[in-house]
Short mmCIF file of C-alpha atoms in Angstrom, two decimals:
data_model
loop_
_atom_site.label_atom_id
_atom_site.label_comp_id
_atom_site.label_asym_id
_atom_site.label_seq_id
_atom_site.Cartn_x
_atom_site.Cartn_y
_atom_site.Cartn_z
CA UNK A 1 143.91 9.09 -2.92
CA UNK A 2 141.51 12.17 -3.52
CA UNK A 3 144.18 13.58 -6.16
CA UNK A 4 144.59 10.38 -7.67
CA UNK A 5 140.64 9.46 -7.91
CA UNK A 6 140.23 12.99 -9.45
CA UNK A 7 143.32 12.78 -11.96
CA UNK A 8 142.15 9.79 -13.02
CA UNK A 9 138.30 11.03 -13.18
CA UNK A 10 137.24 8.01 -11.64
CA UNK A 11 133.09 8.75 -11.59
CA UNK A 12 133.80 8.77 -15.73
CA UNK A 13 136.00 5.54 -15.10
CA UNK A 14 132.77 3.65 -13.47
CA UNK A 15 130.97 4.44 -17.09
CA UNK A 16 133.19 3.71 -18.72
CA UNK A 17 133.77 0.51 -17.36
CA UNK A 18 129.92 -0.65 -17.11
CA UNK A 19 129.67 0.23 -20.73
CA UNK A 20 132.57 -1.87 -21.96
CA UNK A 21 131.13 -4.75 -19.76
CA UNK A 22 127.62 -4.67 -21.67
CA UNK A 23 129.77 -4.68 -24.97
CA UNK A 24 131.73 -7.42 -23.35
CA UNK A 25 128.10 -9.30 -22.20
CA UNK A 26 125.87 -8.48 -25.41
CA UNK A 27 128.77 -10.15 -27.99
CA UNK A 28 129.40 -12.80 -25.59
CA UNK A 29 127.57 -16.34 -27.07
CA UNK A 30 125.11 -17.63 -23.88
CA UNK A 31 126.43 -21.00 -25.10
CA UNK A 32 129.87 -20.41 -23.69
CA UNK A 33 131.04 -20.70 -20.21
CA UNK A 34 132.20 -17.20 -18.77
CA UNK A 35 136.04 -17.02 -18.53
CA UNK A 36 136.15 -14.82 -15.14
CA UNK A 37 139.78 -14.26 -16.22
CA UNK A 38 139.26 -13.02 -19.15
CA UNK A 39 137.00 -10.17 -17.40
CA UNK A 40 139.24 -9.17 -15.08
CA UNK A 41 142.10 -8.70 -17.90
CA UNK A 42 139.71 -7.10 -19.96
CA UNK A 43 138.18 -4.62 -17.32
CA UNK A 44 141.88 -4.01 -16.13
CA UNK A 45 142.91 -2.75 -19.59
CA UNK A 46 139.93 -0.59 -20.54
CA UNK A 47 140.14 1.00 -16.83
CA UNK A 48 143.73 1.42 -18.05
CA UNK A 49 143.97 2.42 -21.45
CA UNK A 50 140.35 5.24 -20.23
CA UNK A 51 142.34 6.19 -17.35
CA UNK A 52 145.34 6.46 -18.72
CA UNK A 53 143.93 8.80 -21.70
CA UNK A 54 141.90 11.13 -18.63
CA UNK A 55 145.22 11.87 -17.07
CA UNK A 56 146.68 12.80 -20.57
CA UNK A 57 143.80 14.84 -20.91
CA UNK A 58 144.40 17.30 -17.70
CA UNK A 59 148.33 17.37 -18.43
CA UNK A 60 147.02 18.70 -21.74
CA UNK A 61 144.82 21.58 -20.45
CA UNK A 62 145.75 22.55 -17.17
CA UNK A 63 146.09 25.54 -18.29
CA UNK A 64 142.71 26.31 -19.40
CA UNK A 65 141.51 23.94 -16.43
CA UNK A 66 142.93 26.86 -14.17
CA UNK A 67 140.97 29.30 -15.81
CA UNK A 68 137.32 27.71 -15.03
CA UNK A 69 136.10 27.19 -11.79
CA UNK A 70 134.99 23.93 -12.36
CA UNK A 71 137.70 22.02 -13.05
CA UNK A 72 140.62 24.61 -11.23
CA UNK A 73 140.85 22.63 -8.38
CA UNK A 74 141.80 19.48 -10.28
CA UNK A 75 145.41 18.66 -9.29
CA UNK A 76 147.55 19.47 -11.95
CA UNK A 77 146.32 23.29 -11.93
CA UNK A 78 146.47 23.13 -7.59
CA UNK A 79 149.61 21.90 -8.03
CA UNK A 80 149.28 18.46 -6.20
CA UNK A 81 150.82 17.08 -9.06
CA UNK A 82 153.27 18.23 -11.99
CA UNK A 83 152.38 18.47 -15.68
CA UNK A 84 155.18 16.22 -16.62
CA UNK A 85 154.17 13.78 -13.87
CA UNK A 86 150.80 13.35 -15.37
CA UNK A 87 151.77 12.88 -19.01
CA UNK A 88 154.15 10.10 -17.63
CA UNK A 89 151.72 8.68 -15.56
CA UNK A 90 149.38 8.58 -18.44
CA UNK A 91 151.47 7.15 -20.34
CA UNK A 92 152.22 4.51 -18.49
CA UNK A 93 148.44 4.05 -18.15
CA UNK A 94 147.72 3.82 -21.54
CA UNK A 95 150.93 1.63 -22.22
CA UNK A 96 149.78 -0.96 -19.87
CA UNK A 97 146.62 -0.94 -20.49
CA UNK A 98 147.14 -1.19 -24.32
CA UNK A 99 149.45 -4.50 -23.93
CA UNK A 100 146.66 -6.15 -21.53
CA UNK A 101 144.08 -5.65 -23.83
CA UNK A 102 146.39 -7.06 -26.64
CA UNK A 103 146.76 -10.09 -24.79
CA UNK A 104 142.69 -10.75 -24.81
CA UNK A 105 142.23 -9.32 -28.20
CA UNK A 106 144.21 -7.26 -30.45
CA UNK A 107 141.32 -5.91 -32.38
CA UNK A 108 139.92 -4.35 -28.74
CA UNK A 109 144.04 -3.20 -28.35
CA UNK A 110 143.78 -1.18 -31.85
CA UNK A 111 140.26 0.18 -31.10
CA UNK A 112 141.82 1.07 -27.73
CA UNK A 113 144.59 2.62 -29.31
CA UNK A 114 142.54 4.61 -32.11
CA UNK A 115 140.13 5.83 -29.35
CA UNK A 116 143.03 7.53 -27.44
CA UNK A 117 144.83 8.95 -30.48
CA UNK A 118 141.01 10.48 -31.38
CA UNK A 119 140.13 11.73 -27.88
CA UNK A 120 143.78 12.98 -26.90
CA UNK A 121 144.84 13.75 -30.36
CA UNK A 122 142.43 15.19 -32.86
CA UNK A 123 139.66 16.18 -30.16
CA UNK A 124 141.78 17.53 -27.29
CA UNK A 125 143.61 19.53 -29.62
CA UNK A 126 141.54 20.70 -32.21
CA UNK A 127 138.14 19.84 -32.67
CA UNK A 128 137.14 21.35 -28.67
CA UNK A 129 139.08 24.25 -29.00
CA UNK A 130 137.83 25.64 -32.90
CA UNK A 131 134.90 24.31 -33.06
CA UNK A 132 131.61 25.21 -31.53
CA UNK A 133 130.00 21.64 -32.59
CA UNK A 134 133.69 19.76 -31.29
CA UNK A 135 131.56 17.84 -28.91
CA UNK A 136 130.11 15.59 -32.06
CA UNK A 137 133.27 14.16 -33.25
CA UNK A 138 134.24 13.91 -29.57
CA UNK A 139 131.45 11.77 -29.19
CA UNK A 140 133.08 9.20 -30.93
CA UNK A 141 135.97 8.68 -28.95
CA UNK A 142 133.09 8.77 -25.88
CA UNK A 143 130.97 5.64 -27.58
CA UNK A 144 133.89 3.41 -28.08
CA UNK A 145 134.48 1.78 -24.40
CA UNK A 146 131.41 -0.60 -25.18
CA UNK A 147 132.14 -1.48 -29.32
CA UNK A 148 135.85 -2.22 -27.40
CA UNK A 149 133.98 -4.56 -24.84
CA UNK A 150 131.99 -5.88 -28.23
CA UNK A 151 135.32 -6.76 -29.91
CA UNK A 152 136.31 -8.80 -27.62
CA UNK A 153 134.12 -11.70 -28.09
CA UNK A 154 133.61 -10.49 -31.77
CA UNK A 155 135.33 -9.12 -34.57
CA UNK A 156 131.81 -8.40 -36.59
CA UNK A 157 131.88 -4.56 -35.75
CA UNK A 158 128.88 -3.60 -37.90
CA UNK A 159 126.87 -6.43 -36.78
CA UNK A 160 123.10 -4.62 -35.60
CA UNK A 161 123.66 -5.23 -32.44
CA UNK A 162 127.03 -3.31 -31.83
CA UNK A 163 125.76 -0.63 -33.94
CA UNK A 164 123.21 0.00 -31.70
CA UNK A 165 125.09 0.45 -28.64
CA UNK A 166 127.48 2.29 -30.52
CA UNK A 167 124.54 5.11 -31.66
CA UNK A 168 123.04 4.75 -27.84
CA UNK A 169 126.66 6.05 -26.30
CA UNK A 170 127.04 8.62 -29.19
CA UNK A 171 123.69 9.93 -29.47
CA UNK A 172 123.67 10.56 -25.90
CA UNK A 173 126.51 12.46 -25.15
CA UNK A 174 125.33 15.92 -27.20
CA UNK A 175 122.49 16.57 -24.61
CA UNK A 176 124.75 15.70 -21.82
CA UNK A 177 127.39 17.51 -22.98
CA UNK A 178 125.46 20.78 -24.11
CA UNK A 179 123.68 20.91 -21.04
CA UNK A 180 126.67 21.11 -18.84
CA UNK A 181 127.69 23.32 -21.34
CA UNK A 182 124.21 25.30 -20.95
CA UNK A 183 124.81 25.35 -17.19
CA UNK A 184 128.32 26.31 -16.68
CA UNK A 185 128.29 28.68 -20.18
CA UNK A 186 130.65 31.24 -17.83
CA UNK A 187 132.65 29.33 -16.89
CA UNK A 188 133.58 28.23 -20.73
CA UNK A 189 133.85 31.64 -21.58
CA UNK A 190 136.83 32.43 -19.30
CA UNK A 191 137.93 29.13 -20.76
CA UNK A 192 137.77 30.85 -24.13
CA UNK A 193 136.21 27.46 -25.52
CA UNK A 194 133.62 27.69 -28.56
CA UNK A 195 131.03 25.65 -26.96
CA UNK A 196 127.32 25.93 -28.36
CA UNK A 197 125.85 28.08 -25.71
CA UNK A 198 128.79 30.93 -26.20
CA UNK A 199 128.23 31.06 -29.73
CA UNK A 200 124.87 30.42 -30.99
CA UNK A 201 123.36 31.37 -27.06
CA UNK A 202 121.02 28.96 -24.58
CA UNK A 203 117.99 29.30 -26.39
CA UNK A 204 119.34 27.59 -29.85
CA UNK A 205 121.56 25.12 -28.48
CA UNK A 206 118.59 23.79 -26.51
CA UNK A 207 117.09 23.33 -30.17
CA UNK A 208 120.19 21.06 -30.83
CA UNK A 209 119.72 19.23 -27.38
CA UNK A 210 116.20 18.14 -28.61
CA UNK A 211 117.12 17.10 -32.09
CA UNK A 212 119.57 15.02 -30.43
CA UNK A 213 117.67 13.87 -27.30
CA UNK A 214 114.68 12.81 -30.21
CA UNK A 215 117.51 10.83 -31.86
CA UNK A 216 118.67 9.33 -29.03
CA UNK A 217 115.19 8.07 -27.21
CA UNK A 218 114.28 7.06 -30.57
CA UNK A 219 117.28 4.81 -30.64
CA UNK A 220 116.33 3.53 -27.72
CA UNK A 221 112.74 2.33 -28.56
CA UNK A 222 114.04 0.88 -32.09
CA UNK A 223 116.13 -1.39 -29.88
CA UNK A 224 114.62 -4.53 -31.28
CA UNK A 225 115.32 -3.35 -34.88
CA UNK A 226 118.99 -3.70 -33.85
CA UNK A 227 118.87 -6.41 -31.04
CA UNK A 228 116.80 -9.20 -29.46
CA UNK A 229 114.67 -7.50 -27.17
CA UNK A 230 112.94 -9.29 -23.90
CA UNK A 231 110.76 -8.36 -20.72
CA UNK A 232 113.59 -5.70 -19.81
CA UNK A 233 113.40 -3.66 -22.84
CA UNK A 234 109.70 -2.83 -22.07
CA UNK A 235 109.87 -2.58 -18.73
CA UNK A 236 112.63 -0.36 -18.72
CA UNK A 237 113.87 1.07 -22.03
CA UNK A 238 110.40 2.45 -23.26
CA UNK A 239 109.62 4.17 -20.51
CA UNK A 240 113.04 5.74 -19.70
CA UNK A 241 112.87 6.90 -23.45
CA UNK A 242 109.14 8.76 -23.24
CA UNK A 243 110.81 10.16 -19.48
CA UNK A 244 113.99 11.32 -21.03
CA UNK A 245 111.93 13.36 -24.01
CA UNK A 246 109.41 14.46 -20.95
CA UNK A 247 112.08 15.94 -19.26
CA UNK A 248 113.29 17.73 -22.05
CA UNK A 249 110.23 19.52 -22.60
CA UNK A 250 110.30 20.54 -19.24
CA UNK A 251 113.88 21.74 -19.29
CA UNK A 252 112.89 23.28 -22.37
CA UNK A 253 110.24 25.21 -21.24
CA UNK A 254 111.39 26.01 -17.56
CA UNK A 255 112.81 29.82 -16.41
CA UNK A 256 114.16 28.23 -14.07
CA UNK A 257 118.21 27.83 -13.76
CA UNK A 258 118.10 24.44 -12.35
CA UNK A 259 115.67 22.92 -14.36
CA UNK A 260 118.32 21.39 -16.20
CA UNK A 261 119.78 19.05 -13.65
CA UNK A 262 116.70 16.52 -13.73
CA UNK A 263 117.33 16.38 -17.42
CA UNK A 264 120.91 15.54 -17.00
CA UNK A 265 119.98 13.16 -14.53
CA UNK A 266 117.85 11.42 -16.48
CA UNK A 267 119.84 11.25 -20.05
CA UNK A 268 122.57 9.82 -17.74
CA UNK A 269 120.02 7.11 -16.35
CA UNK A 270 118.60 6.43 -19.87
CA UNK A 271 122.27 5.85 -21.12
CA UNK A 272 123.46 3.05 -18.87
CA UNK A 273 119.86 1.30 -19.05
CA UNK A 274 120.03 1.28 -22.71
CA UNK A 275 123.64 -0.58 -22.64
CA UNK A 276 122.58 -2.65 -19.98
CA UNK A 277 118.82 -3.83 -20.64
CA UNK A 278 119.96 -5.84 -23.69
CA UNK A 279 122.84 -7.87 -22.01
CA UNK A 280 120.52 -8.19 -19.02
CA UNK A 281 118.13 -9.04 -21.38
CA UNK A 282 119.97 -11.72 -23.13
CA UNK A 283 121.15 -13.46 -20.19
CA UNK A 284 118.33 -13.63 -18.02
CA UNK A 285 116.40 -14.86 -20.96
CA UNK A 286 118.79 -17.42 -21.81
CA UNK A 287 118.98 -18.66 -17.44
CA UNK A 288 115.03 -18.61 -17.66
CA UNK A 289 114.51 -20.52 -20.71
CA UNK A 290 117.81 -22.77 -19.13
CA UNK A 291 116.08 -23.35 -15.88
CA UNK A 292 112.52 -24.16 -17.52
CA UNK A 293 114.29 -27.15 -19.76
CA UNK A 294 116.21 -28.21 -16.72
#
């Protein structure tokens, strides 16, 4: 079970999942009964199809996964599980997961599909391995569970609302990417991969982490430029947003190695309450104003 939960990367799985769900809840009309069916199928293909692509991923690099110490103990470079296993198993994932999407929505199956072809394809094996800024295309792939959960109650992709989650999930992943990458800079360079910190060094690709960390707070206060906005967003989004730029400062400033990890912490926080607080939002609004008339 361990080797499976960590082939899999099940801790990215739970993201994933919670942000397709909010895509799923924020496009969904308040007016219309929830189909519980409908959720499960949907959830079971996204888990799937994101799964499915993670395993794909490690039979891809276990090579270089053997090389750095944070990811040689995954089971393809241990050994727990063949290379040729994995790509079939991922395959299967993806498979599966593609035609059970289909069956809810086949514009969520093609963004499903185009999202692993991106993240497995062009990413995996080009973008993260020539380029030093291959986590910004990557990020694409990365924002996609939730305008996948969007799709399926709504084909109206540029509509404000999905672009807004869409820029939260992309905006975010550059500081929580390139502080990793800050963190465990070693370890990438017996990878030999041409992250930010091994090529430009810590102190400028912290200047990148703030441009983006500005970008991405400031999404997250413009939220009712993009979306209708209740109690939630200022009781939660506007002060996670002036915490998350806060706690760059502080990382920015700080000597100290570990300063980074409350940062991380708190972009990761930030991230799932600016997916969630609208849907939350949304509903609770529409029970409230329900129960009042009732």
């Amino acid at each position: 079970m361990r080797a499976y939960l960590k082939l899999t990367k099940a801790s990215i799985g739970i993201f994933v999942l919670v942000t397709g769900l909010a895509g799923y809840a924020v496009s969904r009309s308040v007016s219309e009964p929830l189909n519980y069916f409908d959720i499960i199928i949907f959830l079971t293909g996204l888990y799937l199809v994101s799964s499915g692509s993670f395993v794909l991923n490690q039979a891809q690099e276990w090579r270089l996964d053997e090389k750095m110490q944070r990811t040689s103990l995954r089971p393809v470079p241990v050994g727990e599980i063949s290379p040729w296993q994995a790509y079939l198993i991922g395959i299967l994932f993806c498979i599966s997961g593609l035609f059970a999407l289909y069956l809810l929505e086949p514009i969520a199956a093609g963004l499903a599909l185009f999202t692993v072809v991106l993240y497995n394809g062009i990413y995996t094996l080009y973008c993260k391995k020539k380029w030093a800024f291959g986590a910004v295309p990557g990020a694409i792939p990365g924002a996609m569970p939730v305008v996948i959960g969007y799709s399926v109650n709504s084909s109206t992709l540029l509509a404000p609302d999905c672009i807004y989650l869409f820029l939260v999930m992309f905006l975010w992943q550059m500081p929580h990417f390139w502080a990793l990458a800050v963190r465990y800079k070693e370890d990438y360079i017996r990878g030999g991969l041409p992250v930010l910190p091994t090529k430009i060094g810590v102190k400028r690709t912290l200047y990148h982490v703030g441009l983006y960390t500005f970008a991405y707070a400031g999404v997250g206060m413009a939220a009712p430029v993009f979306i209708n906005t209740h109690i939630f967003y200022v009781l939660i989004i506007v002060p996670l947003a002036l915490k998350v730029v806060w706690e760059f400062f502080r990382y920015f400033r700080s000597e100290n190695s570990n300063s980074w990890l409350p940062f991380f912490l708190w972009v990761n926080l930030s991230m799932l309450a600016f997916i969630c607080v609208p849907a939350l939002d949304k509903w609770f609004f529409h029970l409230m104003i329900s129960t009042l008339i009732s």
